[in-house]
Amino acid sequence: MDYFYVCPGHLKDRGFCSPIVDEAEAAAKKKKEEMEREIELITKEYEEKMKKKKAKDKKSKEKEDEKKKEEDEAKEAEKEKNDKIKAITSKEQAPAVDDIPRIYALHK
């Protein structure tokens, strides 16, 4: 097995070489994408909760105690969002994966 440097143009040429796909890298990339989707869903959920609370504030302006409670609830919701995101990201920190494969097989 020999190692040598090749320009990116040759790596994209299907007649010169073909990539050897590593299944572990593909699985790690897929898992990372799923984690990003979950984080996005949690963020959207949090934003919807905040919109509902703001709409509720506009409809009923009552005592300052209620405002304090709502602020505490907002802080709790934000903390909950951050905790969920941390839990998802701390499950497994995937190493940085490049978009292009690193191992190729030359065509003869």
PDB file of N, CA and C in Angstrom:
ATOM      1  N   MET A   1       0.856  -1.157   0.000  1.00  0.00           N
ATOM      2  CA  MET A   1       0.000   0.000   0.000  1.00  0.00           C
ATOM      3  C   MET A   1       0.909   1.228   0.000  1.00  0.00           C
ATOM      4  N   ASP A   2       0.656   2.112  -0.936  1.00  0.00           N
ATOM      5  CA  ASP A   2       1.448   3.330  -1.057  1.00  0.00           C
ATOM      6  C   ASP A   2       0.586   4.531  -0.711  1.00  0.00           C
ATOM      7  N   TYR A   3       1.248   5.555  -0.197  1.00  0.00           N
ATOM      8  CA  TYR A   3       0.589   6.810   0.132  1.00  0.00           C
ATOM      9  C   TYR A   3       1.230   7.918  -0.676  1.00  0.00           C
ATOM     10  N   PHE A   4       0.419   8.755  -1.304  1.00  0.00           N
ATOM     11  CA  PHE A   4       0.944   9.915  -1.996  1.00  0.00           C
ATOM     12  C   PHE A   4      -0.143  10.974  -2.061  1.00  0.00           C
ATOM     13  N   TYR A   5       0.283  12.199  -2.276  1.00  0.00           N
ATOM     14  CA  TYR A   5      -0.633  13.328  -2.316  1.00  0.00           C
ATOM     15  C   TYR A   5      -1.193  13.493  -3.728  1.00  0.00           C
ATOM     16  N   VAL A   6      -2.496  13.785  -3.788  1.00  0.00           N
ATOM     17  CA  VAL A   6      -3.180  13.977  -5.056  1.00  0.00           C
ATOM     18  C   VAL A   6      -4.027  15.233  -4.927  1.00  0.00           C
ATOM     19  N   CYS A   7      -4.097  15.998  -6.006  1.00  0.00           N
ATOM     20  CA  CYS A   7      -4.884  17.235  -5.957  1.00  0.00           C
ATOM     21  C   CYS A   7      -6.379  16.890  -5.910  1.00  0.00           C
ATOM     22  N   PRO A   8      -7.202  17.807  -5.382  1.00  0.00           N
ATOM     23  CA  PRO A   8      -8.652  17.548  -5.269  1.00  0.00           C
ATOM     24  C   PRO A   8      -9.331  17.289  -6.611  1.00  0.00           C
ATOM     25  N   GLY A   9      -8.798  17.867  -7.680  1.00  0.00           N
ATOM     26  CA  GLY A   9      -9.388  17.641  -8.998  1.00  0.00           C
ATOM     27  C   GLY A   9      -9.302  16.185  -9.412  1.00  0.00           C
ATOM     28  N   HIS A  10      -8.167  15.541  -9.144  1.00  0.00           N
ATOM     29  CA  HIS A  10      -8.013  14.125  -9.470  1.00  0.00           C
ATOM     30  C   HIS A  10      -8.891  13.254  -8.575  1.00  0.00           C
ATOM     31  N   LEU A  11      -9.076  13.671  -7.322  1.00  0.00           N
ATOM     32  CA  LEU A  11      -9.908  12.884  -6.411  1.00  0.00           C
ATOM     33  C   LEU A  11     -11.363  12.851  -6.858  1.00  0.00           C
ATOM     34  N   LYS A  12     -11.791  13.902  -7.544  1.00  0.00           N
ATOM     35  CA  LYS A  12     -13.174  13.959  -8.024  1.00  0.00           C
ATOM     36  C   LYS A  12     -13.349  13.225  -9.350  1.00  0.00           C
ATOM     37  N   ASP A  13     -12.246  12.938 -10.036  1.00  0.00           N
ATOM     38  CA  ASP A  13     -12.286  12.241 -11.314  1.00  0.00           C
ATOM     39  C   ASP A  13     -12.572  10.754 -11.091  1.00  0.00           C
ATOM     40  N   ARG A  14     -13.712  10.258 -11.571  1.00  0.00           N
ATOM     41  CA  ARG A  14     -14.125   8.867 -11.359  1.00  0.00           C
ATOM     42  C   ARG A  14     -13.240   7.886 -12.142  1.00  0.00           C
ATOM     43  N   GLY A  15     -12.565   8.353 -13.173  1.00  0.00           N
ATOM     44  CA  GLY A  15     -11.701   7.476 -13.940  1.00  0.00           C
ATOM     45  C   GLY A  15     -10.344   7.279 -13.283  1.00  0.00           C
ATOM     46  N   PHE A  16      -9.974   8.159 -12.401  1.00  0.00           N
ATOM     47  CA  PHE A  16      -8.667   8.093 -11.744  1.00  0.00           C
ATOM     48  C   PHE A  16      -8.707   7.246 -10.480  1.00  0.00           C
ATOM     49  N   CYS A  17      -9.708   7.490  -9.636  1.00  0.00           N
ATOM     50  CA  CYS A  17      -9.812   6.750  -8.381  1.00  0.00           C
ATOM     51  C   CYS A  17     -11.257   6.762  -7.890  1.00  0.00           C
ATOM     52  N   SER A  18     -11.535   5.881  -6.932  1.00  0.00           N
ATOM     53  CA  SER A  18     -12.864   5.852  -6.319  1.00  0.00           C
ATOM     54  C   SER A  18     -12.693   5.807  -4.805  1.00  0.00           C
ATOM     55  N   PRO A  19     -13.560   6.489  -4.083  1.00  0.00           N
ATOM     56  CA  PRO A  19     -13.416   6.537  -2.619  1.00  0.00           C
ATOM     57  C   PRO A  19     -13.775   5.211  -1.960  1.00  0.00           C
ATOM     58  N   ILE A  20     -13.065   4.908  -0.891  1.00  0.00           N
ATOM     59  CA  ILE A  20     -13.389   3.759  -0.061  1.00  0.00           C
ATOM     60  C   ILE A  20     -14.148   4.328   1.134  1.00  0.00           C
ATOM     61  N   VAL A  21     -15.431   4.015   1.218  1.00  0.00           N
ATOM     62  CA  VAL A  21     -16.296   4.607   2.230  1.00  0.00           C
ATOM     63  C   VAL A  21     -16.164   3.824   3.538  1.00  0.00           C
ATOM     64  N   ASP A  22     -15.934   4.562   4.614  1.00  0.00           N
ATOM     65  CA  ASP A  22     -15.839   3.957   5.939  1.00  0.00           C
ATOM     66  C   ASP A  22     -17.235   3.985   6.567  1.00  0.00           C
ATOM     67  N   GLU A  23     -17.755   2.828   6.908  1.00  0.00           N
ATOM     68  CA  GLU A  23     -19.107   2.717   7.459  1.00  0.00           C
ATOM     69  C   GLU A  23     -19.232   3.425   8.810  1.00  0.00           C
ATOM     70  N   ALA A  24     -18.177   3.389   9.607  1.00  0.00           N
ATOM     71  CA  ALA A  24     -18.223   4.035  10.922  1.00  0.00           C
ATOM     72  C   ALA A  24     -18.353   5.539  10.778  1.00  0.00           C
ATOM     73  N   GLU A  25     -17.631   6.105   9.815  1.00  0.00           N
ATOM     74  CA  GLU A  25     -17.715   7.548   9.589  1.00  0.00           C
ATOM     75  C   GLU A  25     -19.105   7.938   9.099  1.00  0.00           C
ATOM     76  N   ALA A  26     -19.662   7.131   8.197  1.00  0.00           N
ATOM     77  CA  ALA A  26     -20.998   7.421   7.679  1.00  0.00           C
ATOM     78  C   ALA A  26     -22.033   7.372   8.798  1.00  0.00           C
ATOM     79  N   ALA A  27     -21.898   6.389   9.700  1.00  0.00           N
ATOM     80  CA  ALA A  27     -22.836   6.281  10.818  1.00  0.00           C
ATOM     81  C   ALA A  27     -22.677   7.463  11.775  1.00  0.00           C
ATOM     82  N   ALA A  28     -21.427   7.879  12.014  1.00  0.00           N
ATOM     83  CA  ALA A  28     -21.187   9.016  12.912  1.00  0.00           C
ATOM     84  C   ALA A  28     -21.770  10.294  12.316  1.00  0.00           C
ATOM     85  N   LYS A  29     -21.624  10.464  11.030  1.00  0.00           N
ATOM     86  CA  LYS A  29     -22.163  11.648  10.367  1.00  0.00           C
ATOM     87  C   LYS A  29     -23.686  11.671  10.454  1.00  0.00           C
ATOM     88  N   LYS A  30     -24.308  10.511  10.247  1.00  0.00           N
ATOM     89  CA  LYS A  30     -25.764  10.409  10.322  1.00  0.00           C
ATOM     90  C   LYS A  30     -26.258  10.731  11.737  1.00  0.00           C
ATOM     91  N   LYS A  31     -25.551  10.196  12.746  1.00  0.00           N
ATOM     92  CA  LYS A  31     -25.927  10.438  14.132  1.00  0.00           C
ATOM     93  C   LYS A  31     -25.808  11.923  14.483  1.00  0.00           C
ATOM     94  N   LYS A  32     -24.765  12.569  13.985  1.00  0.00           N
ATOM     95  CA  LYS A  32     -24.574  13.994  14.247  1.00  0.00           C
ATOM     96  C   LYS A  32     -25.712  14.809  13.637  1.00  0.00           C
ATOM     97  N   GLU A  33     -26.129  14.445  12.421  1.00  0.00           N
ATOM     98  CA  GLU A  33     -27.238  15.139  11.776  1.00  0.00           C
ATOM     99  C   GLU A  33     -28.533  14.973  12.574  1.00  0.00           C
ATOM    100  N   GLU A  34     -28.753  13.775  13.118  1.00  0.00           N
ATOM    101  CA  GLU A  34     -29.948  13.532  13.930  1.00  0.00           C
ATOM    102  C   GLU A  34     -29.925  14.391  15.195  1.00  0.00           C
ATOM    103  N   MET A  35     -28.755  14.510  15.815  1.00  0.00           N
ATOM    104  CA  MET A  35     -28.631  15.344  17.012  1.00  0.00           C
ATOM    105  C   MET A  35     -28.938  16.799  16.686  1.00  0.00           C
ATOM    106  N   GLU A  36     -28.456  17.279  15.536  1.00  0.00           N
ATOM    107  CA  GLU A  36     -28.730  18.656  15.132  1.00  0.00           C
ATOM    108  C   GLU A  36     -30.220  18.873  14.916  1.00  0.00           C
ATOM    109  N   ARG A  37     -30.904  17.886  14.340  1.00  0.00           N
ATOM    110  CA  ARG A  37     -32.362  17.996  14.148  1.00  0.00           C
ATOM    111  C   ARG A  37     -33.089  18.064  15.486  1.00  0.00           C
ATOM    112  N   GLU A  38     -32.659  17.226  16.450  1.00  0.00           N
ATOM    113  CA  GLU A  38     -33.286  17.241  17.772  1.00  0.00           C
ATOM    114  C   GLU A  38     -33.090  18.598  18.454  1.00  0.00           C
ATOM    115  N   ILE A  39     -31.896  19.151  18.344  1.00  0.00           N
ATOM    116  CA  ILE A  39     -31.625  20.463  18.940  1.00  0.00           C
ATOM    117  C   ILE A  39     -32.509  21.518  18.297  1.00  0.00           C
ATOM    118  N   GLU A  40     -32.679  21.441  16.981  1.00  0.00           N
ATOM    119  CA  GLU A  40     -33.535  22.388  16.279  1.00  0.00           C
ATOM    120  C   GLU A  40     -34.983  22.271  16.745  1.00  0.00           C
ATOM    121  N   LEU A  41     -35.470  21.048  16.931  1.00  0.00           N
ATOM    122  CA  LEU A  41     -36.842  20.840  17.403  1.00  0.00           C
ATOM    123  C   LEU A  41     -37.029  21.407  18.811  1.00  0.00           C
ATOM    124  N   ILE A  42     -36.054  21.187  19.684  1.00  0.00           N
ATOM    125  CA  ILE A  42     -36.134  21.706  21.053  1.00  0.00           C
ATOM    126  C   ILE A  42     -36.158  23.225  21.035  1.00  0.00           C
ATOM    127  N   THR A  43     -35.338  23.825  20.183  1.00  0.00           N
ATOM    128  CA  THR A  43     -35.302  25.286  20.080  1.00  0.00           C
ATOM    129  C   THR A  43     -36.646  25.821  19.597  1.00  0.00           C
ATOM    130  N   LYS A  44     -37.243  25.176  18.597  1.00  0.00           N
ATOM    131  CA  LYS A  44     -38.550  25.613  18.096  1.00  0.00           C
ATOM    132  C   LYS A  44     -39.614  25.478  19.176  1.00  0.00           C
ATOM    133  N   GLU A  45     -39.567  24.388  19.937  1.00  0.00           N
ATOM    134  CA  GLU A  45     -40.523  24.165  21.015  1.00  0.00           C
ATOM    135  C   GLU A  45     -40.418  25.280  22.059  1.00  0.00           C
ATOM    136  N   TYR A  46     -39.206  25.634  22.409  1.00  0.00           N
ATOM    137  CA  TYR A  46     -38.971  26.705  23.381  1.00  0.00           C
ATOM    138  C   TYR A  46     -39.517  28.035  22.857  1.00  0.00           C
ATOM    139  N   GLU A  47     -39.252  28.334  21.584  1.00  0.00           N
ATOM    140  CA  GLU A  47     -39.739  29.591  21.009  1.00  0.00           C
ATOM    141  C   GLU A  47     -41.269  29.646  21.009  1.00  0.00           C
ATOM    142  N   GLU A  48     -41.919  28.516  20.737  1.00  0.00           N
ATOM    143  CA  GLU A  48     -43.377  28.476  20.762  1.00  0.00           C
ATOM    144  C   GLU A  48     -43.911  28.734  22.166  1.00  0.00           C
ATOM    145  N   LYS A  49     -43.264  28.161  23.177  1.00  0.00           N
ATOM    146  CA  LYS A  49     -43.678  28.398  24.563  1.00  0.00           C
ATOM    147  C   LYS A  49     -43.564  29.883  24.898  1.00  0.00           C
ATOM    148  N   MET A  50     -42.489  30.505  24.463  1.00  0.00           N
ATOM    149  CA  MET A  50     -42.281  31.919  24.766  1.00  0.00           C
ATOM    150  C   MET A  50     -43.325  32.780  24.046  1.00  0.00           C
ATOM    151  N   LYS A  51     -43.688  32.427  22.822  1.00  0.00           N
ATOM    152  CA  LYS A  51     -44.708  33.174  22.096  1.00  0.00           C
ATOM    153  C   LYS A  51     -46.053  33.082  22.805  1.00  0.00           C
ATOM    154  N   LYS A  52     -46.397  31.878  23.297  1.00  0.00           N
ATOM    155  CA  LYS A  52     -47.656  31.693  24.015  1.00  0.00           C
ATOM    156  C   LYS A  52     -47.685  32.524  25.290  1.00  0.00           C
ATOM    157  N   LYS A  53     -46.570  32.567  25.991  1.00  0.00           N
ATOM    158  CA  LYS A  53     -46.509  33.338  27.233  1.00  0.00           C
ATOM    159  C   LYS A  53     -46.619  34.826  26.954  1.00  0.00           C
ATOM    160  N   LYS A  54     -46.011  35.298  25.885  1.00  0.00           N
ATOM    161  CA  LYS A  54     -46.104  36.709  25.533  1.00  0.00           C
ATOM    162  C   LYS A  54     -47.538  37.067  25.146  1.00  0.00           C
ATOM    163  N   ALA A  55     -48.209  36.175  24.424  1.00  0.00           N
ATOM    164  CA  ALA A  55     -49.600  36.410  24.050  1.00  0.00           C
ATOM    165  C   ALA A  55     -50.473  36.453  25.293  1.00  0.00           C
ATOM    166  N   LYS A  56     -50.171  35.604  26.242  1.00  0.00           N
ATOM    167  CA  LYS A  56     -50.912  35.572  27.499  1.00  0.00           C
ATOM    168  C   LYS A  56     -50.685  36.877  28.268  1.00  0.00           C
ATOM    169  N   ASP A  57     -49.456  37.394  28.236  1.00  0.00           N
ATOM    170  CA  ASP A  57     -49.141  38.651  28.916  1.00  0.00           C
ATOM    171  C   ASP A  57     -49.952  39.807  28.337  1.00  0.00           C
ATOM    172  N   LYS A  58     -50.108  39.833  27.042  1.00  0.00           N
ATOM    173  CA  LYS A  58     -50.829  40.917  26.398  1.00  0.00           C
ATOM    174  C   LYS A  58     -52.310  40.874  26.758  1.00  0.00           C
ATOM    175  N   LYS A  59     -52.858  39.654  26.865  1.00  0.00           N
ATOM    176  CA  LYS A  59     -54.277  39.515  27.152  1.00  0.00           C
ATOM    177  C   LYS A  59     -54.601  39.887  28.590  1.00  0.00           C
ATOM    178  N   SER A  60     -53.793  39.460  29.499  1.00  0.00           N
ATOM    179  CA  SER A  60     -54.113  39.701  30.898  1.00  0.00           C
ATOM    180  C   SER A  60     -52.919  40.322  31.621  1.00  0.00           C
ATOM    181  N   LYS A  61     -53.039  41.610  31.915  1.00  0.00           N
ATOM    182  CA  LYS A  61     -51.996  42.294  32.678  1.00  0.00           C
ATOM    183  C   LYS A  61     -52.532  42.469  34.097  1.00  0.00           C
ATOM    184  N   GLU A  62     -52.014  41.650  34.967  1.00  0.00           N
ATOM    185  CA  GLU A  62     -52.491  41.705  36.340  1.00  0.00           C
ATOM    186  C   GLU A  62     -51.354  42.100  37.266  1.00  0.00           C
ATOM    187  N   LYS A  63     -51.310  41.489  38.404  1.00  0.00           N
ATOM    188  CA  LYS A  63     -50.393  41.868  39.460  1.00  0.00           C
ATOM    189  C   LYS A  63     -48.937  41.582  39.093  1.00  0.00           C
ATOM    190  N   GLU A  64     -48.036  42.258  39.809  1.00  0.00           N
ATOM    191  CA  GLU A  64     -46.611  42.057  39.566  1.00  0.00           C
ATOM    192  C   GLU A  64     -46.158  40.667  40.003  1.00  0.00           C
ATOM    193  N   ASP A  65     -46.862  40.090  40.964  1.00  0.00           N
ATOM    194  CA  ASP A  65     -46.523  38.741  41.408  1.00  0.00           C
ATOM    195  C   ASP A  65     -46.640  37.747  40.253  1.00  0.00           C
ATOM    196  N   GLU A  66     -47.688  37.918  39.453  1.00  0.00           N
ATOM    197  CA  GLU A  66     -47.875  37.033  38.317  1.00  0.00           C
ATOM    198  C   GLU A  66     -46.758  37.232  37.301  1.00  0.00           C
ATOM    199  N   LYS A  67     -46.321  38.471  37.125  1.00  0.00           N
ATOM    200  CA  LYS A  67     -45.230  38.739  36.195  1.00  0.00           C
ATOM    201  C   LYS A  67     -43.951  38.061  36.673  1.00  0.00           C
ATOM    202  N   LYS A  68     -43.726  38.108  37.983  1.00  0.00           N
ATOM    203  CA  LYS A  68     -42.541  37.459  38.524  1.00  0.00           C
ATOM    204  C   LYS A  68     -42.613  35.950  38.303  1.00  0.00           C
ATOM    205  N   LYS A  69     -43.802  35.403  38.506  1.00  0.00           N
ATOM    206  CA  LYS A  69     -43.983  33.972  38.280  1.00  0.00           C
ATOM    207  C   LYS A  69     -43.719  33.618  36.816  1.00  0.00           C
ATOM    208  N   GLU A  70     -44.223  34.451  35.917  1.00  0.00           N
ATOM    209  CA  GLU A  70     -44.036  34.198  34.490  1.00  0.00           C
ATOM    210  C   GLU A  70     -42.570  34.311  34.105  1.00  0.00           C
ATOM    211  N   GLU A  71     -41.867  35.283  34.708  1.00  0.00           N
ATOM    212  CA  GLU A  71     -40.437  35.414  34.445  1.00  0.00           C
ATOM    213  C   GLU A  71     -39.689  34.183  34.935  1.00  0.00           C
ATOM    214  N   ASP A  72     -40.095  33.695  36.113  1.00  0.00           N
ATOM    215  CA  ASP A  72     -39.478  32.481  36.641  1.00  0.00           C
ATOM    216  C   ASP A  72     -39.765  31.295  35.714  1.00  0.00           C
ATOM    217  N   GLU A  73     -40.996  31.227  35.207  1.00  0.00           N
ATOM    218  CA  GLU A  73     -41.352  30.152  34.286  1.00  0.00           C
ATOM    219  C   GLU A  73     -40.531  30.255  33.002  1.00  0.00           C
ATOM    220  N   ALA A  74     -40.317  31.482  32.527  1.00  0.00           N
ATOM    221  CA  ALA A  74     -39.524  31.686  31.317  1.00  0.00           C
ATOM    222  C   ALA A  74     -38.084  31.238  31.553  1.00  0.00           C
ATOM    223  N   LYS A  75     -37.561  31.582  32.735  1.00  0.00           N
ATOM    224  CA  LYS A  75     -36.203  31.153  33.063  1.00  0.00           C
ATOM    225  C   LYS A  75     -36.123  29.634  33.151  1.00  0.00           C
ATOM    226  N   GLU A  76     -37.159  29.032  33.746  1.00  0.00           N
ATOM    227  CA  GLU A  76     -37.208  27.570  33.852  1.00  0.00           C
ATOM    228  C   GLU A  76     -37.267  26.925  32.469  1.00  0.00           C
ATOM    229  N   ALA A  77     -38.070  27.494  31.585  1.00  0.00           N
ATOM    230  CA  ALA A  77     -38.207  26.953  30.238  1.00  0.00           C
ATOM    231  C   ALA A  77     -36.879  27.055  29.491  1.00  0.00           C
ATOM    232  N   GLU A  78     -36.192  28.182  29.656  1.00  0.00           N
ATOM    233  CA  GLU A  78     -34.901  28.357  28.999  1.00  0.00           C
ATOM    234  C   GLU A  78     -33.876  27.379  29.569  1.00  0.00           C
ATOM    235  N   LYS A  79     -33.911  27.215  30.887  1.00  0.00           N
ATOM    236  CA  LYS A  79     -32.991  26.279  31.532  1.00  0.00           C
ATOM    237  C   LYS A  79     -33.281  24.859  31.041  1.00  0.00           C
ATOM    238  N   GLU A  80     -34.560  24.513  30.927  1.00  0.00           N
ATOM    239  CA  GLU A  80     -34.954  23.198  30.450  1.00  0.00           C
ATOM    240  C   GLU A  80     -34.453  22.970  29.025  1.00  0.00           C
ATOM    241  N   LYS A  81     -34.593  24.003  28.181  1.00  0.00           N
ATOM    242  CA  LYS A  81     -34.122  23.910  26.800  1.00  0.00           C
ATOM    243  C   LYS A  81     -32.618  23.666  26.775  1.00  0.00           C
ATOM    244  N   ASN A  82     -31.882  24.449  27.562  1.00  0.00           N
ATOM    245  CA  ASN A  82     -30.423  24.300  27.597  1.00  0.00           C
ATOM    246  C   ASN A  82     -30.020  22.925  28.131  1.00  0.00           C
ATOM    247  N   ASP A  83     -30.739  22.436  29.132  1.00  0.00           N
ATOM    248  CA  ASP A  83     -30.439  21.112  29.683  1.00  0.00           C
ATOM    249  C   ASP A  83     -30.660  20.020  28.637  1.00  0.00           C
ATOM    250  N   LYS A  84     -31.761  20.137  27.886  1.00  0.00           N
ATOM    251  CA  LYS A  84     -32.038  19.155  26.847  1.00  0.00           C
ATOM    252  C   LYS A  84     -30.951  19.161  25.786  1.00  0.00           C
ATOM    253  N   ILE A  85     -30.532  20.359  25.383  1.00  0.00           N
ATOM    254  CA  ILE A  85     -29.486  20.478  24.373  1.00  0.00           C
ATOM    255  C   ILE A  85     -28.176  19.901  24.893  1.00  0.00           C
ATOM    256  N   LYS A  86     -27.837  20.197  26.148  1.00  0.00           N
ATOM    257  CA  LYS A  86     -26.610  19.659  26.737  1.00  0.00           C
ATOM    258  C   LYS A  86     -26.672  18.139  26.818  1.00  0.00           C
ATOM    259  N   ALA A  87     -27.848  17.610  27.173  1.00  0.00           N
ATOM    260  CA  ALA A  87     -28.004  16.158  27.275  1.00  0.00           C
ATOM    261  C   ALA A  87     -27.794  15.493  25.922  1.00  0.00           C
ATOM    262  N   ILE A  88     -28.324  16.107  24.884  1.00  0.00           N
ATOM    263  CA  ILE A  88     -28.180  15.539  23.548  1.00  0.00           C
ATOM    264  C   ILE A  88     -26.730  15.605  23.092  1.00  0.00           C
ATOM    265  N   THR A  89     -26.096  16.740  23.296  1.00  0.00           N
ATOM    266  CA  THR A  89     -24.725  16.895  22.828  1.00  0.00           C
ATOM    267  C   THR A  89     -23.725  16.126  23.675  1.00  0.00           C
ATOM    268  N   SER A  90     -24.037  15.908  24.945  1.00  0.00           N
ATOM    269  CA  SER A  90     -23.090  15.208  25.807  1.00  0.00           C
ATOM    270  C   SER A  90     -23.186  13.690  25.683  1.00  0.00           C
ATOM    271  N   LYS A  91     -24.225  13.194  25.030  1.00  0.00           N
ATOM    272  CA  LYS A  91     -24.364  11.749  24.848  1.00  0.00           C
ATOM    273  C   LYS A  91     -23.117  11.193  24.162  1.00  0.00           C
ATOM    274  N   GLU A  92     -22.734  11.835  23.102  1.00  0.00           N
ATOM    275  CA  GLU A  92     -21.535  11.393  22.397  1.00  0.00           C
ATOM    276  C   GLU A  92     -21.022  12.547  21.556  1.00  0.00           C
ATOM    277  N   GLN A  93     -19.799  12.943  21.822  1.00  0.00           N
ATOM    278  CA  GLN A  93     -19.160  13.982  21.037  1.00  0.00           C
ATOM    279  C   GLN A  93     -18.480  13.318  19.853  1.00  0.00           C
ATOM    280  N   ALA A  94     -19.062  13.462  18.685  1.00  0.00           N
ATOM    281  CA  ALA A  94     -18.514  12.847  17.486  1.00  0.00           C
ATOM    282  C   ALA A  94     -17.342  13.683  16.978  1.00  0.00           C
ATOM    283  N   PRO A  95     -16.270  13.028  16.536  1.00  0.00           N
ATOM    284  CA  PRO A  95     -15.149  13.777  15.995  1.00  0.00           C
ATOM    285  C   PRO A  95     -15.551  14.465  14.696  1.00  0.00           C
ATOM    286  N   ALA A  96     -14.836  15.515  14.366  1.00  0.00           N
ATOM    287  CA  ALA A  96     -15.139  16.261  13.148  1.00  0.00           C
ATOM    288  C   ALA A  96     -14.915  15.364  11.939  1.00  0.00           C
ATOM    289  N   VAL A  97     -15.917  15.308  11.067  1.00  0.00           N
ATOM    290  CA  VAL A  97     -15.853  14.457   9.893  1.00  0.00           C
ATOM    291  C   VAL A  97     -15.862  15.351   8.662  1.00  0.00           C
ATOM    292  N   ASP A  98     -14.881  15.134   7.788  1.00  0.00           N
ATOM    293  CA  ASP A  98     -14.821  15.899   6.548  1.00  0.00           C
ATOM    294  C   ASP A  98     -15.880  15.396   5.590  1.00  0.00           C
ATOM    295  N   ASP A  99     -16.246  16.240   4.640  1.00  0.00           N
ATOM    296  CA  ASP A  99     -17.247  15.851   3.658  1.00  0.00           C
ATOM    297  C   ASP A  99     -16.679  14.895   2.614  1.00  0.00           C
ATOM    298  N   ILE A 100     -15.373  14.995   2.366  1.00  0.00           N
ATOM    299  CA  ILE A 100     -14.770  14.135   1.359  1.00  0.00           C
ATOM    300  C   ILE A 100     -14.058  12.971   2.026  1.00  0.00           C
ATOM    301  N   PRO A 101     -14.093  11.787   1.400  1.00  0.00           N
ATOM    302  CA  PRO A 101     -13.392  10.637   1.979  1.00  0.00           C
ATOM    303  C   PRO A 101     -11.877  10.844   1.945  1.00  0.00           C
ATOM    304  N   ARG A 102     -11.181  10.161   2.829  1.00  0.00           N
ATOM    305  CA  ARG A 102      -9.738  10.305   2.910  1.00  0.00           C
ATOM    306  C   ARG A 102      -8.998   9.142   2.260  1.00  0.00           C
ATOM    307  N   ILE A 103      -9.656   8.019   2.050  1.00  0.00           N
ATOM    308  CA  ILE A 103      -9.002   6.852   1.478  1.00  0.00           C
ATOM    309  C   ILE A 103      -9.634   6.542   0.116  1.00  0.00           C
ATOM    310  N   TYR A 104      -8.776   6.362  -0.894  1.00  0.00           N
ATOM    311  CA  TYR A 104      -9.221   6.112  -2.258  1.00  0.00           C
ATOM    312  C   TYR A 104      -8.515   4.888  -2.815  1.00  0.00           C
ATOM    313  N   ALA A 105      -9.162   4.231  -3.759  1.00  0.00           N
ATOM    314  CA  ALA A 105      -8.553   3.123  -4.493  1.00  0.00           C
ATOM    315  C   ALA A 105      -8.295   3.595  -5.921  1.00  0.00           C
ATOM    316  N   LEU A 106      -7.053   3.456  -6.379  1.00  0.00           N
ATOM    317  CA  LEU A 106      -6.704   3.873  -7.738  1.00  0.00           C
ATOM    318  C   LEU A 106      -7.197   2.856  -8.738  1.00  0.00           C
ATOM    319  N   HIS A 107      -7.586   3.347  -9.906  1.00  0.00           N
ATOM    320  CA  HIS A 107      -8.003   2.478 -11.009  1.00  0.00           C
ATOM    321  C   HIS A 107      -6.783   2.186 -11.869  1.00  0.00           C
ATOM    322  N   LYS A 108      -6.670   0.968 -12.358  1.00  0.00           N
ATOM    323  CA  LYS A 108      -5.515   0.604 -13.184  1.00  0.00           C
ATOM    324  C   LYS A 108      -5.834   0.710 -14.653  1.00  0.00           C
TER     325      LYS A 108
END
